[in-house]
Structure formats: structure tokens, C-alpha cells
């Protein structure tokens, strides 16, 4: 799909400079003169719908975790640090909990318009480069937060290689960041598109079917299995379209299109609350916010991206 990399979090051409990660001296020099993105409880620091970059000496980073190297741009190093250990004296709770956490958390060392915000809420406003950096930072810091102990022996592991590896000094096992592959699919039948919804989702929210790829399973088989398990719909030809890193917490969404070979829907209630076929004409109303049952998808998510391009006949 020629437009594939224009999806949010898609490729921006970031120079990740992986060959420099093992050079501790170079990393220290880059950090001293570089730019750091702080994340608090998974939320990046933003202002005016853009990422806020700090210098390594910022008081905001006083109790931060180890820096993770994200990449280079024009010779400047970009890093991320987790400050989730910081406890605000006043915790923002001005918005009710929802699908997207709308609470903005300020910091006493920063201007009032600077705040830690849910990446889901700002992702569509970021530039492609900012979006890639934010997605990388969130995913890698979450991996460190949940993988502090060796999976082989249970001992505490150490961060090495500029944040892109953990090493166990007890059994010498090496651990690397993981990404979970997920298929998400446009299931079509002539002029119709298959949509589904999970019970916990907000009222009116429908999306494309999706599911994790199982070990030893090709993408095409995963698409057919997930569609059949969730809706009883059988599918034939499957074609890959585009991918999207989805750091919530660490998935890679693999967008595909599948041709349905049956129509009758048989729901698995453990997977979906509802599923239905939507025509192109109905999808126009959905994306315009005028459908009586289905609300528009979230801008920035690959599901919304694929649906819009299916409707515009731009999947080539």
C-alpha cells in the first residue's frame, strides 16, 4: 500500500543509530548535549500538541530512570526517561476515566501549559517524527518497567546497550525488547465491510476485527482464524496493506484486507458484543459522524486509516 507509512506512528525516517548504542562514552556525550523526552506513568510531556524536550540537567529528570537512546537527528541525540517514581503533591483528577485518559498532569518545575498527557489523545496532532519518537519511547520504557527481572532465573536484570537490552548478572541471560504482532483486517464482501465492537468500548464505537498472531502462525492464517473465531465468517484471499506500531503497551498492528466467502454472522460473546456489515454508503455517514448507531473511529488509529482509504479506494 503506497500510503502505508503515512499512518500515525508510521515511518518518519528516524536514524536510530543502533551501531552507537554499545558505545557508553558516545552515549554520555550525546546525552549531555541532547534532548530528553520525559514520560510519567506512560504519558509523554507535551505543550500545544507537540512534544516537549528537556535537557539532561532538567530538575524534572532528577529522579528519572536510566535514559534510553531513541536516535539521532542532525547530530543531536534524542533520549527518553521514565519519571513515574515522581509523586505529584496535587494529582490531576479533573476528568472522569474513559477510553482515553483525559487528565493532564502538570509539574512544578514546568510552565502551566506543559503537562503529561495520554499519547492516544495527542497522537494525531504530532508530526510524523514526533509520533515515531513518542511511540518508541513509550514502548521501550514500558518494557523496562515490566521486565526488571530475568525470565530465566528470576534475578534482577540490568539495563545495557543504551536501553535496548537487559542483562542478567546471575545466569548471564540476555533479554531484548519484545513487540507483539497483531493482525487487524478489512473484511470485505462486495460493497460491504465487517465491523465489530467489544463490550467495554464506549457506546457507538465499532472497529475492524483484530487479534494477536499465535506462535508458528502466518499472518494470512491469523486473519482467517480471528475472523472465523469472532464472527463465524469465512475468508479467502488475504493481502497485507500497512503496519502501525501501537505502544499500548507494545504491539505491531499488521493491517490486511480479506475477502469474505460467507455472510452470516455468528458471534463469539467472549470476543465481541456485536458485529455487522456496513455498506460504503453507510460508511460515508459513519465517518461524517451522521450514522444513527456507529460513531467515527479514532483519528490516528490504523483502523480509522484503513477504513478511510477503503472508502476512498486507495488501498493500492
XYZ file of C-alpha atoms in Angstrom:
316
model
C 0.000 0.000 0.000
C 1.718 3.174 -1.193
C 0.207 5.332 1.563
C 1.008 2.790 4.272
C 3.737 4.731 6.016
C 1.582 7.838 6.366
C -0.352 6.191 9.194
C 0.229 7.692 12.658
C 3.443 6.259 14.193
C 4.462 5.208 10.667
C 7.982 5.535 9.373
C 9.486 9.024 9.589
C 12.994 8.068 8.580
C 14.370 8.283 12.116
C 18.068 7.403 12.303
C 18.070 5.006 15.242
C 21.876 4.731 15.074
C 21.862 1.243 16.573
C 25.586 0.922 15.986
C 26.254 3.596 18.616
C 24.229 2.021 21.430
C 27.120 -0.024 22.770
C 29.489 2.968 22.945
C 28.997 4.237 26.512
C 31.274 7.229 26.007
C 29.472 8.380 22.885
C 26.105 7.903 24.573
C 27.190 10.016 27.550
C 28.396 12.795 25.244
C 25.195 12.745 23.210
C 23.053 12.792 26.340
C 24.938 15.759 27.798
C 24.126 17.849 24.734
C 20.958 16.060 23.692
C 17.221 16.250 24.129
C 15.201 14.135 26.546
C 11.510 13.229 26.450
C 10.154 12.647 29.946
C 7.299 10.199 30.446
C 5.264 9.915 33.632
C 3.138 6.798 34.028
C 3.352 6.262 30.285
C 2.324 9.814 29.398
C 4.756 11.955 27.374
C 5.366 15.601 28.221
C 3.578 17.873 25.729
C 2.619 21.505 25.189
C 0.496 22.958 22.399
C 0.035 19.471 20.870
C 3.811 18.968 20.479
C 6.387 17.008 22.436
C 8.428 18.918 24.998
C 12.132 18.105 25.002
C 14.248 18.707 28.094
C 17.981 18.872 28.594
C 19.613 16.165 30.680
C 20.157 18.570 33.573
C 16.484 19.480 33.933
C 15.150 19.210 37.520
C 12.212 17.267 36.081
C 14.642 14.387 35.486
C 16.186 14.470 38.961
C 14.737 11.088 39.979
C 14.299 9.644 36.486
C 15.167 6.145 35.415
C 18.031 5.307 33.079
C 17.984 7.157 29.745
C 17.074 5.229 26.614
C 18.618 6.329 23.332
C 15.992 6.876 20.631
C 18.086 8.104 17.732
C 19.923 10.934 16.014
C 18.771 13.948 14.079
C 21.292 16.393 12.616
C 23.893 15.032 15.023
C 21.709 15.619 18.097
C 20.878 12.677 20.326
C 17.273 12.057 21.366
C 16.553 10.141 24.553
C 13.634 9.162 26.786
C 13.464 8.812 30.566
C 10.763 7.498 32.867
C 9.858 9.701 35.844
C 6.983 7.540 37.114
C 8.636 7.469 40.534
C 7.810 11.152 40.959
C 4.777 11.708 43.198
C 2.888 14.958 42.493
C 1.688 16.891 45.512
C -1.530 17.518 43.582
C -2.677 14.672 41.360
C -4.795 15.757 38.407
C -8.258 14.204 38.505
C -10.296 16.752 36.616
C -11.688 14.330 34.033
C -13.557 11.038 34.528
C -11.774 7.865 33.493
C -12.546 6.712 29.964
C -11.147 5.029 26.879
C -8.608 7.842 26.711
C -7.255 9.278 29.946
C -8.070 12.968 29.577
C -6.273 14.007 32.762
C -3.332 16.370 32.264
C -0.638 16.214 34.935
C 1.463 19.324 35.416
C 4.867 19.582 37.083
C 6.027 22.346 39.461
C 9.278 22.846 37.544
C 7.461 23.474 34.258
C 5.205 26.193 32.812
C 1.468 25.773 33.271
C 0.899 24.863 29.609
C 3.268 21.873 29.904
C 1.670 18.616 31.019
C 1.938 14.841 30.828
C -0.875 13.621 28.587
C -2.187 10.320 27.260
C -0.464 9.632 23.939
C -3.758 8.394 22.491
C -5.198 11.853 22.950
C -2.429 13.760 21.171
C -1.023 11.240 18.694
C -2.885 12.562 15.648
C -1.598 16.109 16.247
C 2.087 15.154 16.384
C 4.407 15.398 13.423
C 5.460 12.037 11.922
C 8.896 12.339 13.567
C 7.429 13.245 16.951
C 4.940 10.389 16.718
C 7.662 7.838 15.963
C 9.835 9.117 18.803
C 6.922 9.118 21.265
C 5.796 5.617 20.274
C 9.337 4.289 20.594
C 9.846 5.952 23.959
C 6.572 4.711 25.413
C 7.055 1.144 24.218
C 10.667 0.726 25.345
C 10.126 2.333 28.757
C 7.065 0.164 29.360
C 9.147 -2.910 28.506
C 11.739 -1.944 31.101
C 9.030 -1.278 33.692
C 7.552 -4.756 33.244
C 10.734 -6.777 32.623
C 13.014 -5.876 35.501
C 13.728 -9.500 36.380
C 15.354 -12.268 34.384
C 12.826 -14.629 32.807
C 15.346 -17.466 33.037
C 16.335 -17.362 36.718
C 14.304 -14.600 38.367
C 17.239 -12.396 39.379
C 17.132 -8.642 38.843
C 18.484 -7.690 35.416
C 20.429 -4.600 34.358
C 19.835 -2.113 31.545
C 22.625 -2.108 28.956
C 23.189 -1.100 25.332
C 21.678 2.392 25.782
C 18.410 0.901 26.976
C 17.896 -1.639 24.192
C 18.912 -4.719 26.160
C 18.767 -6.157 29.676
C 21.448 -8.476 31.031
C 21.281 -10.885 33.952
C 24.472 -10.971 36.009
C 23.336 -14.152 37.777
C 22.803 -16.503 34.835
C 24.147 -14.269 32.038
C 20.920 -14.418 30.023
C 20.321 -11.576 27.595
C 16.876 -10.032 27.095
C 15.651 -7.792 24.287
C 12.531 -5.625 23.834
C 9.541 -7.509 22.531
C 6.818 -6.486 20.113
C 3.573 -8.450 19.851
C 2.250 -8.861 16.278
C -1.467 -8.193 15.868
C -3.489 -8.598 12.671
C -6.202 -6.021 12.017
C -8.296 -6.544 8.938
C -10.641 -5.012 6.444
C -13.029 -7.915 5.849
C -14.995 -7.114 2.704
C -17.848 -8.773 0.838
C -18.645 -6.887 -2.331
C -19.701 -3.395 -1.252
C -19.747 -4.240 2.465
C -17.248 -4.014 5.313
C -17.360 -6.085 8.516
C -17.178 -4.158 11.808
C -17.333 -5.340 15.411
C -17.356 -3.961 18.942
C -16.189 -5.191 22.336
C -18.420 -4.768 25.355
C -16.093 -2.400 27.307
C -15.869 0.095 24.444
C -17.698 3.454 24.553
C -21.226 3.473 23.193
C -21.293 3.584 19.401
C -17.662 2.563 18.951
C -17.162 -0.082 16.264
C -13.897 -1.017 14.590
C -12.156 -3.542 12.397
C -11.653 -7.044 13.744
C -8.206 -7.707 15.198
C -6.298 -10.305 17.157
C -2.857 -11.499 18.191
C -0.797 -13.701 15.893
C -0.104 -17.045 17.561
C 3.339 -18.747 17.607
C 4.045 -20.595 14.383
C 1.173 -18.889 12.554
C 1.450 -16.964 9.260
C -0.339 -13.618 9.018
C -2.837 -14.914 6.490
C -3.818 -17.799 8.736
C -4.122 -15.477 11.725
C -6.519 -13.247 9.779
C -8.736 -16.178 8.764
C -8.703 -17.704 12.247
C -9.514 -14.481 14.097
C -12.358 -13.541 11.749
C -13.901 -17.004 11.972
C -13.478 -17.277 15.749
C -15.094 -13.918 16.412
C -17.865 -13.838 13.814
C -18.124 -17.224 12.094
C -17.307 -15.518 8.775
C -15.041 -17.493 6.435
C -12.462 -15.672 4.327
C -10.438 -16.453 1.229
C -7.697 -14.272 -0.224
C -5.741 -12.184 2.302
C -3.423 -9.318 1.383
C -1.111 -7.245 3.582
C -1.636 -3.466 3.414
C 0.241 -1.490 6.070
C 1.564 -1.633 9.625
C 1.438 0.615 12.676
C 3.474 0.444 15.866
C 0.927 0.593 18.689
C 2.672 1.203 22.026
C -0.316 0.345 24.243
C 1.719 -1.402 25.502
C 3.833 -2.974 22.738
C 2.008 -4.195 19.649
C 2.701 -4.003 15.935
C -0.600 -3.741 14.082
C -0.436 -5.539 10.738
C -3.196 -4.211 8.521
C -4.620 -6.643 5.982
C -7.609 -6.974 3.669
C -9.516 -10.251 3.447
C -12.273 -11.323 1.070
C -15.183 -12.891 2.935
C -16.696 -16.043 1.443
C -19.786 -16.064 3.675
C -22.253 -13.520 5.061
C -23.974 -14.951 8.138
C -22.532 -13.671 11.425
C -22.284 -15.983 14.434
C -20.849 -14.030 17.357
C -18.487 -15.379 19.970
C -19.793 -13.451 23.024
C -16.447 -13.851 24.755
C -14.837 -11.811 21.988
C -17.455 -9.387 20.672
C -20.658 -7.766 21.822
C -21.814 -7.066 18.280
C -20.741 -7.312 14.658
C -22.384 -6.095 11.477
C -21.897 -5.443 7.795
C -21.663 -1.780 6.718
C -22.032 -0.620 3.120
C -19.848 2.034 1.536
C -22.779 4.429 1.609
C -23.268 3.826 5.330
C -19.542 4.270 5.935
C -19.734 7.753 4.442
C -22.276 8.613 7.129
C -20.147 6.926 9.825
C -17.028 8.924 9.036
C -19.087 12.103 8.804
C -20.482 11.460 12.288
C -24.028 11.121 10.933
C -24.724 7.405 11.375
C -27.505 6.651 13.903
C -25.635 3.744 15.517
C -21.912 3.878 14.723
C -19.604 6.703 15.741
C -16.487 7.698 13.734
C -13.281 5.860 14.582
C -10.394 7.419 16.481
C -8.242 9.578 14.263
C -4.705 8.223 14.367
C -5.574 4.547 14.789
C -4.794 2.225 11.885
C -8.416 1.016 11.835
C -9.615 4.519 11.005
C -6.776 4.915 8.488
C -7.678 1.687 6.679
C -11.407 2.388 6.652
C -10.901 5.851 5.176
C -8.633 4.525 2.455
C -11.007 1.630 1.678
C -13.810 4.129 1.245
C -11.626 6.318 -0.998
C -10.427 3.261 -2.974
C -6.776 3.972 -2.107
C -5.578 0.547 -0.961
C -3.155 0.006 -3.865
